């Protein structure tokens, strides 16, 4: 009788442990899937950040070149105006 009770208890405990192990395995699988999705999202965001940085660098370069051309044009206009005034004097 005692052996039968112990066997029933051990069998039931084994079933419960098996169910708990399966539930834990599903939870771990879910966590791994979430981690993989987060990794993919992080990679995508990093790629977008790199693209945005490159775009900003390109725009800055264009703006610098335009500012240089504008400054040179102002200097040429000022020199031409000074030359015109000298010629009128």
CSV table of N, CA and C in Angstrom, one decimal:
chain,number,residue,atom,x,y,z
A,1,UNK,N,0.8,-1.2,0.0
A,1,UNK,CA,0.0,0.0,0.0
A,1,UNK,C,0.9,1.3,0.0
A,2,UNK,N,1.9,1.2,0.8
A,2,UNK,CA,2.8,2.4,0.9
A,2,UNK,C,3.5,2.5,-0.4
A,3,UNK,N,4.0,1.5,-1.0
A,3,UNK,CA,4.7,1.5,-2.3
A,3,UNK,C,3.8,2.0,-3.4
A,4,UNK,N,2.5,1.6,-3.4
A,4,UNK,CA,1.5,2.1,-4.4
A,4,UNK,C,1.3,3.6,-4.2
A,5,UNK,N,1.2,4.1,-2.9
A,5,UNK,CA,1.0,5.5,-2.7
A,5,UNK,C,2.2,6.3,-3.2
A,6,UNK,N,3.4,5.8,-2.9
A,6,UNK,CA,4.6,6.5,-3.3
A,6,UNK,C,4.7,6.5,-4.8
A,7,UNK,N,4.3,5.4,-5.5
A,7,UNK,CA,4.3,5.3,-6.9
A,7,UNK,C,3.4,6.3,-7.5
A,8,UNK,N,2.2,6.4,-7.0
A,8,UNK,CA,1.2,7.4,-7.5
A,8,UNK,C,1.7,8.8,-7.3
A,9,UNK,N,2.2,9.1,-6.1
A,9,UNK,CA,2.8,10.4,-5.8
A,9,UNK,C,3.9,10.7,-6.8
A,10,UNK,N,4.8,9.8,-7.0
A,10,UNK,CA,5.9,10.0,-7.9
A,10,UNK,C,5.5,10.2,-9.3
A,11,UNK,N,4.5,9.5,-9.7
A,11,UNK,CA,3.9,9.6,-11.1
A,11,UNK,C,3.3,11.0,-11.3
A,12,UNK,N,2.5,11.3,-10.3
A,12,UNK,CA,1.8,12.6,-10.4
A,12,UNK,C,2.8,13.8,-10.3
A,13,UNK,N,3.8,13.7,-9.5
A,13,UNK,CA,4.9,14.7,-9.4
A,13,UNK,C,5.6,14.8,-10.7
A,14,UNK,N,5.9,13.6,-11.3
A,14,UNK,CA,6.6,13.6,-12.6
A,14,UNK,C,5.8,14.3,-13.7
A,15,UNK,N,4.5,14.0,-13.7
A,15,UNK,CA,3.6,14.7,-14.7
A,15,UNK,C,3.6,16.2,-14.5
A,16,UNK,N,3.5,16.7,-13.2
A,16,UNK,CA,3.5,18.1,-12.9
A,16,UNK,C,4.8,18.7,-13.3
A,17,UNK,N,5.9,18.0,-13.0
A,17,UNK,CA,7.2,18.6,-13.4
A,17,UNK,C,7.3,18.7,-14.9
A,18,UNK,N,6.8,17.6,-15.6
A,18,UNK,CA,6.8,17.6,-17.1
A,18,UNK,C,6.0,18.8,-17.6
A,19,UNK,N,4.8,19.0,-17.1
A,19,UNK,CA,4.0,20.2,-17.5
A,19,UNK,C,4.7,21.5,-17.2
A,20,UNK,N,5.3,21.6,-16.1
A,20,UNK,CA,6.0,22.8,-15.7
A,20,UNK,C,7.2,23.0,-16.7
A,21,UNK,N,7.9,22.0,-17.0
A,21,UNK,CA,9.1,22.0,-17.9
A,21,UNK,C,8.6,22.5,-19.3
A,22,UNK,N,7.5,21.9,-19.8
A,22,UNK,CA,7.0,22.3,-21.1
A,22,UNK,C,6.5,23.8,-21.1
A,23,UNK,N,5.9,24.2,-20.0
A,23,UNK,CA,5.5,25.6,-19.9
A,23,UNK,C,6.7,26.5,-19.9
A,24,UNK,N,7.7,26.1,-19.2
A,24,UNK,CA,9.0,26.9,-19.1
A,24,UNK,C,9.6,27.0,-20.5
A,25,UNK,N,9.6,25.8,-21.2
A,25,UNK,CA,10.2,25.8,-22.6
A,25,UNK,C,9.4,26.7,-23.5
A,26,UNK,N,8.1,26.8,-23.4
A,26,UNK,CA,7.3,27.7,-24.2
A,26,UNK,C,7.7,29.2,-23.9
A,27,UNK,N,7.8,29.4,-22.6
A,27,UNK,CA,8.2,30.8,-22.2
A,27,UNK,C,9.5,31.2,-22.7
A,28,UNK,N,10.5,30.3,-22.6
A,28,UNK,CA,11.8,30.6,-23.1
A,28,UNK,C,11.8,30.8,-24.7
A,29,UNK,N,11.0,30.0,-25.4
A,29,UNK,CA,10.8,30.2,-26.8
A,29,UNK,C,10.2,31.5,-27.1
A,30,UNK,N,9.2,31.9,-26.4
A,30,UNK,CA,8.6,33.3,-26.5
A,30,UNK,C,9.7,34.4,-26.3
A,31,UNK,N,10.5,34.2,-25.2
A,31,UNK,CA,11.5,35.2,-24.9
A,31,UNK,C,12.5,35.3,-26.0
A,32,UNK,N,12.9,34.1,-26.6
A,32,UNK,CA,13.9,34.1,-27.7
A,32,UNK,C,13.3,34.8,-28.9
A,33,UNK,N,12.1,34.6,-29.2
A,33,UNK,CA,11.4,35.2,-30.3
A,33,UNK,C,11.4,36.7,-30.1
A,34,UNK,N,11.0,37.2,-28.9
A,34,UNK,CA,11.0,38.6,-28.6
A,34,UNK,C,12.4,39.2,-28.8
A,35,UNK,N,13.4,38.5,-28.3
A,35,UNK,CA,14.8,39.0,-28.4
A,35,UNK,C,15.2,39.1,-29.8
A,36,UNK,N,14.9,38.1,-30.6
A,36,UNK,CA,15.2,38.1,-32.0
A,36,UNK,C,14.6,39.3,-32.7
A,37,UNK,N,13.3,39.5,-32.4
A,37,UNK,CA,12.6,40.6,-33.0
A,37,UNK,C,13.2,42.0,-32.6
A,38,UNK,N,13.6,42.0,-31.3
A,38,UNK,CA,14.2,43.3,-30.8
A,38,UNK,C,15.6,43.5,-31.5
A,39,UNK,N,16.3,42.4,-31.7
A,39,UNK,CA,17.6,42.5,-32.4
A,39,UNK,C,17.4,43.0,-33.8
A,40,UNK,N,16.4,42.4,-34.5
A,40,UNK,CA,16.2,42.9,-35.9
A,40,UNK,C,15.8,44.4,-35.9
A,41,UNK,N,15.0,44.8,-34.9
A,41,UNK,CA,14.6,46.2,-34.8
A,41,UNK,C,15.7,47.1,-34.5
A,42,UNK,N,16.6,46.6,-33.7
A,42,UNK,CA,17.8,47.4,-33.3
A,42,UNK,C,18.7,47.5,-34.6
A,43,UNK,N,18.9,46.5,-35.3
A,43,UNK,CA,19.7,46.5,-36.5
A,43,UNK,C,19.1,47.5,-37.5
A,44,UNK,N,17.8,47.4,-37.7
A,44,UNK,CA,17.1,48.3,-38.6
A,44,UNK,C,17.2,49.8,-38.2
A,45,UNK,N,17.0,50.0,-36.9
A,45,UNK,CA,17.2,51.4,-36.4
A,45,UNK,C,18.6,51.9,-36.6
A,46,UNK,N,19.6,51.0,-36.3
A,46,UNK,CA,21.0,51.4,-36.5
A,46,UNK,C,21.3,51.8,-38.0
A,47,UNK,N,20.7,51.0,-38.9
A,47,UNK,CA,20.9,51.2,-40.3
A,47,UNK,C,20.3,52.6,-40.7
A,48,UNK,N,19.1,52.8,-40.1
A,48,UNK,CA,18.4,54.1,-40.4
A,48,UNK,C,19.2,55.3,-39.8
A,49,UNK,N,19.8,55.1,-38.7
A,49,UNK,CA,20.6,56.1,-38.1
A,49,UNK,C,21.8,56.4,-38.9
A,50,UNK,N,22.5,55.4,-39.4
A,50,UNK,CA,23.7,55.6,-40.2
A,50,UNK,C,23.3,56.3,-41.5
A,51,UNK,N,22.1,55.9,-42.1
A,51,UNK,CA,21.7,56.6,-43.3
A,51,UNK,C,21.4,58.1,-43.0
A,52,UNK,N,20.7,58.4,-41.9
A,52,UNK,CA,20.4,59.7,-41.6
A,52,UNK,C,21.7,60.6,-41.3
A,53,UNK,N,22.7,59.9,-40.7
A,53,UNK,CA,23.9,60.6,-40.4
A,53,UNK,C,24.6,61.0,-41.8
A,54,UNK,N,24.6,60.0,-42.7
A,54,UNK,CA,25.2,60.2,-44.0
A,54,UNK,C,24.5,61.4,-44.7
A,55,UNK,N,23.2,61.3,-44.7
A,55,UNK,CA,22.4,62.4,-45.3
A,55,UNK,C,22.7,63.7,-44.7
A,56,UNK,N,22.8,63.8,-43.4
A,56,UNK,CA,23.1,65.1,-42.7
A,56,UNK,C,24.5,65.5,-43.1
A,57,UNK,N,25.4,64.6,-43.2
A,57,UNK,CA,26.8,65.0,-43.6
A,57,UNK,C,26.8,65.6,-45.1
A,58,UNK,N,26.0,64.9,-45.9
A,58,UNK,CA,25.9,65.4,-47.3
A,58,UNK,C,25.3,66.8,-47.4
A,59,UNK,N,24.2,66.9,-46.6
A,59,UNK,CA,23.5,68.2,-46.6
A,59,UNK,C,24.4,69.3,-46.1
A,60,UNK,N,25.2,69.0,-45.0
A,60,UNK,CA,26.1,70.0,-44.5
A,60,UNK,C,27.2,70.4,-45.5
A,61,UNK,N,27.7,69.4,-46.2
A,61,UNK,CA,28.7,69.6,-47.2
A,61,UNK,C,28.1,70.5,-48.3
A,62,UNK,N,26.9,70.3,-48.7
A,62,UNK,CA,26.3,71.1,-49.8
A,62,UNK,C,26.1,72.5,-49.2
A,63,UNK,N,25.6,72.6,-48.0
A,63,UNK,CA,25.4,74.0,-47.4
A,63,UNK,C,26.7,74.7,-47.3
A,64,UNK,N,27.8,74.0,-46.9
A,64,UNK,CA,29.1,74.7,-46.8
A,64,UNK,C,29.5,75.2,-48.1
A,65,UNK,N,29.4,74.4,-49.1
A,65,UNK,CA,29.8,74.8,-50.5
A,65,UNK,C,29.0,76.0,-51.0
A,66,UNK,N,27.7,76.0,-50.7
A,66,UNK,CA,26.8,77.1,-51.1
A,66,UNK,C,27.2,78.4,-50.3
A,67,UNK,N,27.5,78.2,-49.1
A,67,UNK,CA,28.0,79.4,-48.3
A,67,UNK,C,29.3,79.9,-48.8
A,68,UNK,N,30.2,79.1,-49.2
A,68,UNK,CA,31.5,79.5,-49.8
A,68,UNK,C,31.2,80.3,-51.1
A,69,UNK,N,30.4,79.7,-51.9
A,69,UNK,CA,30.1,80.4,-53.2
A,69,UNK,C,29.4,81.7,-53.0
A,70,UNK,N,28.5,81.8,-52.0
A,70,UNK,CA,27.8,83.1,-51.7
A,70,UNK,C,28.8,84.1,-51.2
A,71,UNK,N,29.8,83.7,-50.3
A,71,UNK,CA,30.8,84.6,-49.8
A,71,UNK,C,31.7,85.1,-50.9
A,72,UNK,N,32.1,84.2,-51.8
A,72,UNK,CA,32.9,84.6,-53.0
A,72,UNK,C,32.2,85.5,-53.9
A,73,UNK,N,30.9,85.3,-54.1
A,73,UNK,CA,30.1,86.2,-54.9
A,73,UNK,C,30.0,87.6,-54.3
A,74,UNK,N,29.8,87.6,-53.0
A,74,UNK,CA,29.8,88.9,-52.3
A,74,UNK,C,31.1,89.6,-52.4
A,75,UNK,N,32.2,88.9,-52.2
A,75,UNK,CA,33.5,89.5,-52.3
A,75,UNK,C,33.8,90.1,-53.8
A,76,UNK,N,33.3,89.3,-54.8
A,76,UNK,CA,33.5,89.7,-56.2
A,76,UNK,C,32.6,91.0,-56.4
A,77,UNK,N,31.4,91.0,-55.9
A,77,UNK,CA,30.5,92.1,-56.1
A,77,UNK,C,31.1,93.3,-55.4
A,78,UNK,N,31.6,93.2,-54.2
A,78,UNK,CA,32.2,94.3,-53.4
A,78,UNK,C,33.4,94.8,-54.2
A,79,UNK,N,34.3,93.9,-54.7
A,79,UNK,CA,35.5,94.3,-55.5
A,79,UNK,C,35.0,95.1,-56.8
A,80,UNK,N,34.0,94.6,-57.4
A,80,UNK,CA,33.5,95.3,-58.7
A,80,UNK,C,32.9,96.6,-58.3
A,81,UNK,N,32.2,96.7,-57.2
A,81,UNK,CA,31.7,98.0,-56.8
A,81,UNK,C,32.8,99.0,-56.5
A,82,UNK,N,33.8,98.5,-55.8
A,82,UNK,CA,34.9,99.4,-55.4
A,82,UNK,C,35.6,99.8,-56.7
A,83,UNK,N,35.8,98.9,-57.7
A,83,UNK,CA,36.4,99.3,-58.9
A,83,UNK,C,35.6,100.3,-59.7
A,84,UNK,N,34.3,100.1,-59.7
A,84,UNK,CA,33.4,101.1,-60.4
A,84,UNK,C,33.5,102.5,-59.7
A,85,UNK,N,33.5,102.5,-58.4
A,85,UNK,CA,33.6,103.8,-57.7
A,85,UNK,C,35.0,104.5,-58.0
A,86,UNK,N,36.0,103.7,-58.1
A,86,UNK,CA,37.4,104.2,-58.4
A,86,UNK,C,37.3,104.8,-59.9
A,87,UNK,N,36.6,104.1,-60.7
A,87,UNK,CA,36.6,104.6,-62.1
A,87,UNK,C,35.7,105.8,-62.2
A,88,UNK,N,34.7,106.0,-61.4
A,88,UNK,CA,33.9,107.2,-61.4
A,88,UNK,C,34.6,108.4,-60.8
A,89,UNK,N,35.5,108.1,-59.9
A,89,UNK,CA,36.2,109.2,-59.2
A,89,UNK,C,37.2,109.9,-60.0
